[in-house]
Coordinates of C-alpha atoms and ligand atoms in Angstrom, one line a residue:
M22 CA 10.1 -31.8 -8.4
I23 CA 11.1 -35.1 -6.9
D24 CA 8.5 -37.6 -8.1
F25 CA 7.8 -39.7 -5.1
K26 CA 6.2 -42.4 -7.1
V27 CA 9.1 -42.7 -9.5
K28 CA 11.5 -42.7 -6.5
L29 CA 9.6 -45.5 -5.0
S30 CA 9.7 -47.6 -8.1
Q31 CA 13.5 -47.2 -8.2
L32 CA 13.6 -48.4 -4.6
L33 CA 11.5 -51.4 -5.5
S34 CA 13.4 -52.2 -8.6
E35 CA 16.6 -52.4 -6.6
N36 CA 15.0 -55.2 -4.6
I37 CA 12.8 -56.9 -7.2
Q38 CA 14.9 -58.0 -10.2
E39 CA 12.1 -60.0 -11.8
L40 CA 10.2 -56.9 -12.9
N41 CA 11.5 -53.7 -14.5
Q42 CA 11.1 -50.3 -13.0
E43 CA 8.3 -49.3 -15.5
E44 CA 6.2 -52.3 -14.5
L45 CA 6.8 -51.7 -10.9
L46 CA 5.8 -48.0 -11.3
G47 CA 2.5 -49.2 -12.9
M48 CA 1.7 -51.3 -9.9
I49 CA 2.0 -48.6 -7.2
E50 CA -1.3 -47.6 -5.8
L51 CA -2.5 -44.5 -4.0
P52 CA -4.4 -45.8 -1.0
P53 CA -7.8 -44.2 -0.4
N54 CA -7.2 -44.0 3.3
P55 CA -4.1 -42.4 4.9
E56 CA -3.9 -45.2 7.5
M57 CA -2.9 -47.4 4.6
G58 CA 0.1 -45.3 3.8
D59 CA 0.8 -42.6 1.2
F60 CA 1.7 -45.2 -1.4
A61 CA 0.9 -48.9 -1.5
F62 CA 2.6 -51.7 -3.4
P63 CA 0.5 -54.9 -3.8
C64 CA 2.5 -58.1 -3.9
F65 CA -0.2 -60.3 -5.4
K66 CA 1.3 -60.3 -8.9
L67 CA 4.6 -61.4 -7.5
A68 CA 3.2 -64.5 -5.8
K69 CA 3.4 -66.5 -9.0
L70 CA 6.9 -65.3 -9.9
F71 CA 8.2 -66.0 -6.4
R72 CA 6.0 -69.1 -5.7
K73 CA 5.2 -67.6 -2.3
A74 CA 2.2 -66.2 -0.6
P75 CA 1.7 -62.4 -1.1
N76 CA 1.8 -61.6 2.6
M77 CA 5.1 -63.5 2.9
I78 CA 6.6 -61.5 0.1
A79 CA 5.4 -58.3 1.6
Q80 CA 6.9 -59.2 5.0
E81 CA 10.3 -60.1 3.5
L82 CA 10.4 -57.0 1.4
A83 CA 9.5 -54.8 4.3
E84 CA 12.4 -56.2 6.3
K85 CA 14.9 -55.9 3.5
L86 CA 14.1 -52.6 1.9
L87 CA 16.5 -49.7 2.7
L88 CA 14.4 -46.6 2.5
S89 CA 15.7 -43.4 0.8
E90 CA 15.3 -40.1 2.6
E91 CA 11.9 -39.3 0.8
F92 CA 10.3 -42.1 2.8
A93 CA 9.9 -42.3 6.6
S94 CA 8.7 -45.9 6.9
V95 CA 7.2 -48.9 5.3
K96 CA 4.8 -51.5 6.8
N97 CA 3.5 -54.8 5.5
E98 CA -0.1 -55.4 5.8
G99 CA -1.6 -58.5 4.3
G100 CA -0.3 -58.7 0.8
Y101 CA 0.6 -55.0 0.7
L102 CA 3.6 -52.9 1.4
N103 CA 2.4 -49.5 2.7
F104 CA 4.9 -46.6 2.4
Y105 CA 4.8 -43.5 4.4
V106 CA 6.5 -40.4 3.0
D107 CA 8.8 -38.1 4.9
R108 CA 6.2 -35.4 5.4
G109 CA 8.5 -32.5 5.5
T110 CA 10.2 -33.4 2.2
Y111 CA 6.9 -34.2 0.6
A112 CA 5.3 -30.9 1.6
K113 CA 8.3 -28.9 0.6
E114 CA 8.8 -30.5 -2.8
I115 CA 5.1 -30.4 -3.9
I116 CA 4.3 -26.9 -2.8
K117 CA 7.6 -25.6 -4.2
A118 CA 6.8 -27.1 -7.5
V119 CA 3.4 -25.3 -7.7
I120 CA 4.9 -22.0 -6.6
N121 CA 7.6 -22.3 -9.2
Q122 CA 5.6 -23.6 -12.1
K123 CA 2.4 -21.6 -11.4
D124 CA -0.2 -22.1 -14.1
K125 CA 2.1 -24.7 -15.7
Y126 CA 1.8 -27.0 -12.8
G127 CA 0.5 -30.3 -14.1
S128 CA 1.2 -29.5 -17.8
Q129 CA 3.4 -31.7 -19.9
E130 CA 5.0 -31.8 -23.3
L131 CA 3.7 -35.3 -24.0
G132 CA 1.9 -34.3 -27.2
L133 CA 4.6 -32.1 -28.8
G134 CA 4.2 -32.1 -32.6
K135 CA 1.0 -34.1 -32.6
N136 CA -2.3 -32.7 -34.0
I137 CA -5.6 -33.6 -32.4
C138 CA -8.8 -32.8 -34.3
I139 CA -11.8 -32.4 -32.0
D140 CA -15.2 -32.4 -33.6
Y141 CA -17.7 -31.1 -31.1
S142 CA -20.9 -29.0 -30.6
A143 CA -22.1 -29.4 -34.2
P144 CA -25.7 -28.3 -33.8
N145 CA -28.1 -28.3 -36.8
V146 CA -29.2 -25.2 -38.5
A147 CA -33.0 -24.6 -38.2
K148 CA -33.2 -27.3 -35.5
P149 CA -32.9 -26.8 -31.8
F150 CA -29.6 -26.2 -30.1
H151 CA -30.5 -28.2 -27.0
V152 CA -28.8 -29.3 -23.9
G153 CA -27.5 -32.4 -25.7
H154 CA -25.5 -30.0 -27.9
L155 CA -24.5 -28.1 -24.8
R156 CA -23.0 -31.3 -23.5
S157 CA -21.0 -31.9 -26.7
T158 CA -19.8 -28.3 -26.6
V159 CA -18.7 -28.5 -23.0
I160 CA -17.1 -31.9 -23.2
G161 CA -15.3 -31.1 -26.4
N162 CA -14.1 -27.8 -25.1
S163 CA -12.7 -29.3 -22.0
L164 CA -10.9 -32.1 -24.0
Y165 CA -9.5 -29.3 -26.2
R166 CA -8.0 -27.6 -23.1
I167 CA -6.8 -30.9 -21.5
Y168 CA -5.0 -32.1 -24.6
E169 CA -3.5 -28.7 -25.2
F170 CA -2.2 -28.5 -21.6
L171 CA -0.4 -31.8 -22.2
G172 CA 1.4 -30.3 -25.2
Y173 CA -0.8 -31.5 -28.1
N174 CA -1.8 -29.1 -30.9
C175 CA -5.6 -29.0 -31.0
I176 CA -7.9 -28.2 -34.0
G177 CA -11.5 -27.6 -32.9
I178 CA -14.0 -28.2 -35.6
N179 CA -17.7 -27.3 -35.6
H180 CA -19.2 -29.8 -38.0
L181 CA -22.5 -27.9 -38.2
G182 CA -25.5 -29.6 -39.6
D183 CA -25.9 -27.0 -42.3
W184 CA -27.2 -29.3 -45.1
G185 CA -30.2 -31.5 -45.2
T186 CA -33.9 -31.9 -45.8
Q187 CA -34.8 -29.5 -42.9
F188 CA -33.9 -26.7 -45.2
G189 CA -36.6 -27.6 -47.6
K190 CA -39.1 -27.5 -44.8
V191 CA -37.8 -24.2 -43.4
I192 CA -37.9 -22.6 -46.9
V193 CA -41.5 -23.6 -47.3
A194 CA -42.4 -22.3 -43.9
Y195 CA -40.5 -19.1 -44.4
N196 CA -42.2 -18.5 -47.7
N197 CA -45.6 -19.0 -46.1
W198 CA -45.3 -17.6 -42.6
G199 CA -41.8 -16.1 -42.3
N200 CA -40.6 -12.7 -41.5
K201 CA -37.2 -11.3 -42.4
E202 CA -36.7 -9.0 -39.4
E203 CA -37.6 -11.7 -37.0
I204 CA -34.9 -14.0 -38.5
E205 CA -32.3 -11.3 -38.3
K206 CA -33.2 -10.6 -34.7
E207 CA -33.4 -14.1 -33.3
P208 CA -32.4 -16.6 -36.0
I209 CA -32.0 -19.7 -34.0
K210 CA -35.4 -19.4 -32.3
T211 CA -37.2 -18.1 -35.3
L212 CA -35.9 -20.8 -37.6
L213 CA -36.8 -23.4 -35.1
D214 CA -40.3 -22.0 -34.7
L215 CA -40.7 -22.2 -38.5
Y216 CA -39.5 -25.8 -38.5
V217 CA -42.0 -26.7 -35.7
K218 CA -44.8 -24.8 -37.5
F219 CA -44.0 -26.7 -40.7
H220 CA -44.6 -30.0 -38.9
D221 CA -47.8 -28.8 -37.3
E222 CA -49.2 -27.6 -40.7
A223 CA -48.0 -30.7 -42.6
E224 CA -50.1 -32.9 -40.5
A225 CA -53.2 -31.5 -42.1
K226 CA -51.6 -30.7 -45.4
P227 CA -49.2 -33.5 -46.4
E228 CA -48.5 -31.9 -49.8
L229 CA -46.3 -29.5 -47.9
E230 CA -43.8 -32.4 -47.5
D231 CA -43.5 -32.7 -51.3
E232 CA -43.0 -29.0 -51.6
A233 CA -40.2 -29.2 -49.0
R234 CA -38.6 -32.1 -50.7
S235 CA -38.5 -30.3 -54.0
W236 CA -36.9 -27.2 -52.4
F237 CA -34.2 -29.4 -51.0
T238 CA -33.7 -31.0 -54.4
R239 CA -33.4 -27.5 -55.9
M240 CA -30.7 -26.8 -53.3
E241 CA -28.8 -29.9 -54.3
N242 CA -29.0 -29.0 -57.9
G243 CA -27.5 -25.6 -57.3
D244 CA -30.7 -23.5 -57.7
E245 CA -29.7 -19.9 -56.9
E246 CA -32.9 -18.9 -55.1
A247 CA -32.9 -21.9 -52.9
L248 CA -29.1 -21.6 -52.2
A249 CA -29.5 -17.9 -51.3
L250 CA -32.1 -18.7 -48.7
W251 CA -30.0 -21.6 -47.3
Q252 CA -26.9 -19.4 -47.2
W253 CA -28.8 -16.7 -45.4
F254 CA -30.3 -19.0 -42.8
S255 CA -26.9 -20.5 -42.1
S256 CA -25.0 -17.3 -41.8
E257 CA -27.6 -15.7 -39.5
T258 CA -27.5 -18.8 -37.4
I259 CA -23.7 -18.9 -37.2
K260 CA -23.7 -15.2 -36.2
E261 CA -25.9 -16.0 -33.2
L262 CA -24.1 -19.2 -32.3
K263 CA -20.9 -17.3 -32.0
K264 CA -22.6 -15.1 -29.4
V265 CA -23.6 -18.2 -27.4
Y266 CA -20.1 -19.7 -27.7
A267 CA -18.6 -16.4 -26.5
Q268 CA -20.9 -16.6 -23.4
L269 CA -19.5 -20.1 -22.9
D270 CA -16.0 -19.0 -23.6
V271 CA -15.7 -21.6 -26.3
E272 CA -13.9 -21.1 -29.6
F273 CA -13.6 -23.2 -32.8
D274 CA -10.7 -23.1 -35.2
Y275 CA -13.0 -24.1 -38.0
Y276 CA -16.7 -23.8 -38.8
S277 CA -16.7 -26.3 -41.6
G278 CA -20.2 -27.8 -41.6
E279 CA -21.5 -30.6 -43.6
S280 CA -22.1 -28.5 -46.6
F281 CA -18.4 -27.9 -46.8
Y282 CA -18.0 -31.4 -48.2
N283 CA -20.6 -31.1 -50.9
D284 CA -18.0 -30.8 -53.7
K285 CA -15.6 -33.3 -52.1
M286 CA -17.9 -36.3 -52.0
D287 CA -17.7 -37.4 -55.6
A288 CA -14.0 -38.2 -55.3
I289 CA -14.7 -40.3 -52.2
I290 CA -17.5 -42.2 -53.9
Q291 CA -15.2 -42.9 -56.8
E292 CA -12.5 -44.1 -54.4
L293 CA -15.0 -46.5 -52.8
K294 CA -16.0 -47.7 -56.2
D295 CA -12.3 -48.2 -57.2
K296 CA -11.7 -50.2 -54.1
A297 CA -14.7 -52.4 -54.9
L298 CA -16.5 -51.6 -51.7
L299 CA -19.8 -50.4 -53.1
Q300 CA -23.0 -52.4 -53.7
E301 CA -26.3 -51.5 -55.2
S302 CA -29.4 -52.3 -53.3
Q303 CA -32.9 -51.2 -54.5
G304 CA -31.3 -48.3 -56.3
A305 CA -29.3 -47.1 -53.3
T306 CA -25.5 -47.4 -53.0
L307 CA -24.0 -48.9 -49.8
V308 CA -21.1 -50.6 -48.2
D309 CA -22.1 -54.1 -46.9
L310 CA -21.0 -54.7 -43.3
T311 CA -22.7 -58.0 -42.7
E312 CA -19.4 -59.6 -42.0
F313 CA -18.9 -57.2 -39.1
N314 CA -22.4 -57.7 -37.7
M315 CA -23.6 -54.2 -38.7
P316 CA -26.3 -53.0 -41.0
P317 CA -24.9 -51.6 -44.3
C318 CA -23.5 -48.1 -44.4
L319 CA -25.6 -46.1 -46.9
V320 CA -23.6 -43.9 -49.1
Q321 CA -26.1 -42.7 -51.7
K322 CA -29.9 -42.8 -51.8
K323 CA -32.0 -43.8 -54.7
D324 CA -32.2 -40.3 -56.0
G325 CA -28.4 -39.9 -55.8
S326 CA -28.4 -37.7 -52.7
T327 CA -25.7 -38.3 -50.1
L328 CA -26.1 -39.0 -46.5
Y329 CA -24.7 -38.0 -43.1
A330 CA -22.2 -40.9 -43.2
T331 CA -21.0 -40.0 -46.7
R332 CA -20.1 -36.5 -45.4
D333 CA -18.4 -38.0 -42.3
I334 CA -16.3 -40.3 -44.4
T335 CA -15.4 -37.4 -46.7
A336 CA -14.6 -35.1 -43.8
A337 CA -12.3 -37.6 -42.2
V338 CA -10.3 -38.0 -45.3
Y339 CA -10.1 -34.3 -45.7
R340 CA -9.0 -33.8 -42.2
K341 CA -6.3 -36.5 -42.4
N342 CA -5.0 -34.8 -45.6
T343 CA -5.2 -31.3 -44.2
F344 CA -4.1 -31.8 -40.6
D345 CA -2.4 -35.1 -40.6
F346 CA -4.0 -35.8 -37.2
H347 CA -2.6 -38.0 -34.5
K348 CA -6.2 -38.6 -33.4
C349 CA -9.5 -37.3 -34.5
L350 CA -12.1 -37.2 -31.7
Y351 CA -15.9 -37.0 -32.2
V352 CA -18.1 -35.9 -29.3
T353 CA -21.7 -36.9 -29.7
D354 CA -24.4 -38.7 -27.6
Y355 CA -24.3 -42.5 -27.6
S356 CA -27.3 -42.8 -29.9
Q357 CA -24.8 -42.3 -32.7
N358 CA -22.6 -45.2 -31.7
L359 CA -23.6 -47.4 -34.6
H360 CA -23.2 -44.5 -37.1
F361 CA -19.6 -44.0 -36.0
A362 CA -18.8 -47.7 -35.8
Q363 CA -20.1 -48.2 -39.4
W364 CA -18.2 -45.5 -41.1
F365 CA -15.0 -46.0 -39.1
K366 CA -15.2 -49.6 -40.5
V367 CA -15.6 -48.2 -44.0
I368 CA -12.5 -46.1 -43.6
E369 CA -10.7 -49.2 -42.4
L370 CA -12.0 -51.2 -45.5
M371 CA -10.6 -48.4 -47.6
Q372 CA -7.3 -49.4 -46.2
H373 CA -6.5 -46.2 -44.5
E374 CA -4.2 -47.3 -41.7
W375 CA -5.3 -44.2 -39.7
A376 CA -8.8 -45.6 -39.2
K377 CA -7.6 -46.6 -35.7
D378 CA -7.0 -43.0 -34.9
L379 CA -10.7 -42.1 -35.3
I380 CA -12.3 -42.0 -31.8
H381 CA -15.9 -41.6 -31.0
I382 CA -16.5 -40.1 -27.6
P383 CA -20.1 -40.9 -26.7
F384 CA -21.9 -39.3 -23.8
G385 CA -25.3 -40.0 -22.2
R386 CA -28.5 -38.4 -23.2
V387 CA -29.9 -35.4 -21.5
S388 CA -33.5 -35.4 -20.5
H389 CA -35.3 -32.4 -19.2
E390 CA -36.9 -32.9 -15.8
G391 CA -37.3 -36.5 -16.7
R392 CA -38.7 -36.1 -20.2
R393 CA -36.8 -36.9 -23.4
I394 CA -35.8 -33.9 -25.5
Q395 CA -37.7 -33.8 -28.7
T396 CA -36.7 -32.0 -31.9
R397 CA -39.9 -31.4 -33.7
K398 CA -42.3 -30.3 -31.1
G399 CA -42.0 -28.4 -27.7
N400 CA -40.2 -29.5 -24.6
V401 CA -37.0 -28.1 -25.9
V402 CA -34.8 -26.2 -23.5
L403 CA -32.9 -23.8 -25.7
L404 CA -29.4 -23.3 -24.7
E405 CA -29.7 -19.5 -24.5
E406 CA -32.6 -19.8 -22.1
V407 CA -30.5 -22.1 -19.9
L408 CA -27.6 -19.7 -19.9
T409 CA -29.6 -16.5 -19.4
G410 CA -31.6 -18.3 -16.7
A411 CA -28.4 -19.4 -14.9
V412 CA -27.0 -15.9 -14.8
E413 CA -30.2 -14.4 -13.6
R414 CA -30.4 -16.9 -10.7
V415 CA -26.9 -16.2 -9.6
S416 CA -27.6 -12.4 -9.8
E417 CA -30.5 -12.9 -7.4
I418 CA -28.3 -14.7 -5.0
I419 CA -25.6 -12.2 -5.1
K420 CA -28.1 -9.4 -4.6
E421 CA -29.3 -11.1 -1.5
K422 CA -26.1 -12.3 0.0
N423 CA -23.4 -10.0 -1.1
P424 CA -24.9 -6.8 -2.5
E425 CA -21.7 -4.8 -2.0
L426 CA -19.8 -7.0 -4.4
E427 CA -18.0 -5.1 -7.2
N428 CA -18.4 -6.2 -10.7
K429 CA -21.6 -8.1 -9.9
E430 CA -22.7 -8.7 -13.4
E431 CA -19.4 -10.2 -14.6
I432 CA -19.2 -12.5 -11.6
A433 CA -22.9 -13.6 -12.0
K434 CA -22.0 -14.6 -15.5
E435 CA -18.9 -16.5 -14.5
V436 CA -20.7 -18.3 -11.7
G437 CA -24.0 -19.0 -13.5
I438 CA -22.4 -20.3 -16.6
G439 CA -19.7 -22.1 -14.6
A440 CA -22.5 -23.9 -12.7
V441 CA -24.1 -25.2 -16.0
I442 CA -20.7 -26.4 -17.3
F443 CA -19.7 -28.0 -14.1
N444 CA -23.0 -29.8 -13.8
D445 CA -22.5 -31.2 -17.3
L446 CA -19.0 -32.5 -16.4
S447 CA -19.8 -33.9 -13.0
N448 CA -20.5 -37.4 -14.0
N449 CA -19.0 -40.0 -16.2
R450 CA -19.9 -38.8 -19.6
I451 CA -21.6 -42.0 -20.6
K452 CA -24.2 -41.6 -17.9
D453 CA -27.6 -40.2 -18.8
I454 CA -28.3 -37.0 -17.0
S455 CA -31.5 -35.3 -16.2
F456 CA -31.2 -31.6 -16.6
S457 CA -33.0 -29.8 -13.8
W458 CA -32.8 -26.2 -12.8
E459 CA -32.6 -27.3 -9.2
T460 CA -29.5 -29.4 -9.4
A461 CA -27.7 -27.4 -12.0
F462 CA -27.7 -24.3 -9.9
S463 CA -27.4 -25.6 -6.4
F464 CA -24.7 -23.8 -4.5
E465 CA -24.2 -26.6 -2.1
G466 CA -22.5 -29.9 -2.4
E467 CA -20.4 -30.9 -5.3
T468 CA -21.1 -28.0 -7.6
G469 CA -19.2 -25.5 -9.7
P470 CA -20.1 -22.6 -7.4
Y471 CA -18.7 -24.5 -4.4
V472 CA -15.4 -25.0 -6.1
Q473 CA -15.3 -21.4 -7.4
Y474 CA -16.2 -20.2 -3.9
T475 CA -13.4 -22.1 -2.4
H476 CA -11.0 -20.6 -4.9
A477 CA -12.3 -17.1 -4.0
R478 CA -11.8 -17.9 -0.4
A479 CA -8.2 -18.8 -1.0
S480 CA -7.7 -15.7 -3.0
S481 CA -9.1 -13.6 -0.2
V482 CA -6.8 -15.0 2.3
L483 CA -3.8 -14.3 0.1
R484 CA -5.0 -10.8 -0.5
R485 CA -5.5 -10.1 3.2
A486 CA -2.0 -11.5 3.9
G487 CA -0.5 -8.9 1.7
V488 CA 2.8 -10.6 1.3
E489 CA 4.4 -12.4 -1.7
V490 CA 4.4 -16.1 -1.4
D491 CA 7.7 -17.8 -2.2
D492 CA 9.2 -21.2 -1.8
N493 CA 11.3 -20.3 1.2
F494 CA 9.0 -21.6 3.9
D495 CA 9.3 -24.1 6.8
A496 CA 7.6 -27.3 5.6
A497 CA 7.7 -28.8 9.1
V498 CA 4.6 -26.6 9.8
L499 CA 2.6 -28.6 7.3
T500 CA 3.2 -32.1 8.5
D501 CA -0.1 -32.5 10.4
D502 CA -2.7 -34.9 9.0
I503 CA -5.1 -32.2 7.7
S504 CA -2.4 -30.2 5.8
M505 CA -1.0 -33.5 4.5
A506 CA -4.4 -34.6 3.2
L507 CA -4.6 -31.4 1.2
I508 CA -1.0 -31.6 -0.1
K509 CA -1.7 -35.1 -1.3
E510 CA -4.6 -33.9 -3.4
I511 CA -2.3 -31.3 -4.9
Y512 CA 0.3 -33.9 -5.6
Q513 CA -2.3 -36.1 -7.4
F514 CA -3.6 -33.3 -9.6
P515 CA -1.2 -33.9 -12.6
E516 CA -2.0 -37.6 -12.5
A517 CA -5.7 -36.8 -12.7
I518 CA -5.2 -34.6 -15.8
L519 CA -3.3 -37.4 -17.5
D520 CA -6.0 -39.9 -16.6
A521 CA -8.7 -37.5 -17.9
Q522 CA -6.8 -37.3 -21.2
R523 CA -6.2 -41.1 -21.5
K524 CA -9.9 -41.8 -20.9
N525 CA -11.2 -38.7 -22.6
E526 CA -13.1 -38.1 -19.4
P527 CA -13.2 -34.5 -18.0
S528 CA -15.2 -35.6 -15.0
I529 CA -12.0 -37.0 -13.6
I530 CA -10.8 -33.4 -13.2
T531 CA -14.2 -32.3 -11.9
R532 CA -14.1 -34.9 -9.2
H533 CA -10.5 -34.2 -8.3
I534 CA -11.0 -30.5 -7.8
I535 CA -14.0 -31.2 -5.6
D536 CA -11.6 -33.3 -3.4
V537 CA -9.1 -30.5 -3.4
A538 CA -11.8 -28.0 -2.4
Q539 CA -13.1 -30.2 0.4
A540 CA -9.6 -30.8 1.7
F541 CA -8.9 -27.1 1.6
N542 CA -12.1 -26.2 3.5
R543 CA -11.1 -28.7 6.2
F544 CA -7.7 -27.1 6.4
Y545 CA -9.2 -23.7 6.5
H546 CA -11.6 -24.5 9.3
D547 CA -9.0 -26.2 11.4
H548 CA -6.0 -23.9 11.0
S549 CA -5.7 -20.2 11.4
I550 CA -3.6 -18.9 8.6
L551 CA -2.9 -15.3 9.2
V552 CA -1.3 -15.8 12.6
E553 CA 1.4 -13.9 14.5
D554 CA 4.1 -16.6 14.1
E555 CA 5.7 -15.6 10.8
A556 CA 7.1 -19.1 10.0
V557 CA 3.7 -20.7 10.5
K558 CA 1.9 -18.0 8.5
K559 CA 4.4 -18.2 5.7
A560 CA 4.1 -22.0 5.4
R561 CA 0.4 -22.0 5.5
L562 CA 0.1 -19.2 3.0
A563 CA 2.3 -21.2 0.6
L564 CA -0.2 -24.1 0.9
V565 CA -3.1 -21.7 0.3
Y566 CA -1.3 -20.4 -2.8
A567 CA -0.7 -23.9 -4.1
T568 CA -4.4 -24.8 -3.6
K569 CA -5.6 -21.7 -5.3
Q570 CA -3.4 -22.5 -8.3
V571 CA -4.7 -26.0 -8.6
L572 CA -8.3 -25.0 -8.4
F573 CA -7.7 -22.3 -10.9
T574 CA -6.1 -24.7 -13.4
G575 CA -8.7 -27.4 -12.8
L576 CA -11.5 -25.0 -13.5
Y577 CA -9.7 -23.7 -16.5
L578 CA -9.3 -27.2 -17.9
L579 CA -13.1 -27.7 -17.5
G580 CA -13.7 -24.4 -19.3
I581 CA -14.8 -22.5 -16.2
K582 CA -13.7 -19.1 -14.9
A583 CA -12.4 -18.7 -11.4
P584 CA -13.4 -15.3 -10.0
E585 CA -11.1 -13.7 -7.4
R586 CA -14.1 -12.6 -5.3
M587 CA -17.7 -13.8 -5.1
Ligands
LIG3 N1 -25.1 -32.5 -36.2 C1 -25.0 -33.8 -35.5 C2 -26.2 -33.8 -34.5 O1 -26.7 -32.8 -34.1 C3 -23.7 -34.0 -34.8 C4 -22.5 -34.0 -35.7 C5 -21.4 -34.7 -35.0 N2 -20.2 -34.7 -35.8 C6 -20.0 -35.5 -36.9 N3 -18.9 -35.4 -37.5 N4 -20.8 -36.4 -37.2 O2 -26.6 -34.9 -34.1

């Protein structure tokens, strides 16, 4: 495909010797409004170099530039040069590229030979798998797909919270009030109930806390009875988690939880000692970070037990040695910012040059209808409830609106779960979001179902046309404003993917495909597609095909299915 932006930078560089083509390329903007051209070049930066006012520079350049055939005209406006593409060439090139590349359109080989570790989801056994974990799962999964689409090799790791004092509590609760069958049937819910029950009971009977602590110590000392229970709780939980992930269409390459590092921490503590980084403080061992304006990073407690950070440091070293990652990404909510900043610093102090490749990807907290989500007591929306609820809601709507639909159940699943994922990826990840049933499942406005519906609409047009789309079409048919606006969105799709990867921000893709869907619906309302005139029909079908492909790929990169009918 001719890259219009690159072409333009060539043209500019023939006329502006002071900057190289790369720099010029970086300056080209995409105006938000078609009246300001298809591409714009701001001359403000040149003012210093040329010692001239930007509008003067723009005017002179506009007069002197000799346009290549890809461009129809150029106008100067204030300090800007506005370029207008040759619409026929533009339409032809872009749609042809999508038709020929199909589901590769927008992909790249940028990351060839580079490994990216992505640490996401990571719920805690015997604690709730709540909508915050859902957010990590969904963001991590989307990043996985985006990086992979750009040629990187991704390694998805579920750093399960499968070690810690909660196990002592759950063991006490299980011994007192537990039931084997119930755990086997619904492990996540039952273990959580036991955990909550423990806290309720311990309020009146604080001695339960001591009992719990001693069970955890037994686990840490390798006690068989304690470890057998821990092992069983974890494996039942993972079994059920896998079902939830299957519903979400999410996979992990490794389930190496925190306990995986139990036998690997001594070596790291020794390394820290050898590098003279450890200090004693009230019996505990820590790395002092005063110099970096951070509280110390605790490595070992008084009783010798290790901490969350100790396991993260150990896991990072293990991952570097095992996968030689180019980057290692950690997706958690921003309340863990300090935790990551601290132990990233420790890795740096250990003089691992790859400390710079550890990247924390924080996201905003999720509240439930305005209330904070708590771990120990109620007000917890369990992930499964959300997903099942979503699918039920969509089933109702289908039953009401489209009872004849084939494959109803499958489609209700794809749309219901798609709605939840899309909702999570709609805003900048750092923003706090309030999870509410209303907004998550709204079928109007900027939602997953809206984009999926647009995709299904395009699919239906193509089905009804009953002809194969190919790149032999008359692009002159597609040069009107409304078709052009849609083609422009398709042209900008690959750039949106790249931007999403650079910023680790899937919402850039979410927003882009909303724009594509809106531009398509305008096109669909304004133009008849299956018309008598073969040339018109063929060209418009080609554009419908390209749109469908972009929506499909966009949804795929978010981790959402695109049903053909709905
Ligand atoms: N289990 C942790 C939690 O629920 C998240 C773990 C994130 N990953 C990591 N390597 N620290 O908050």
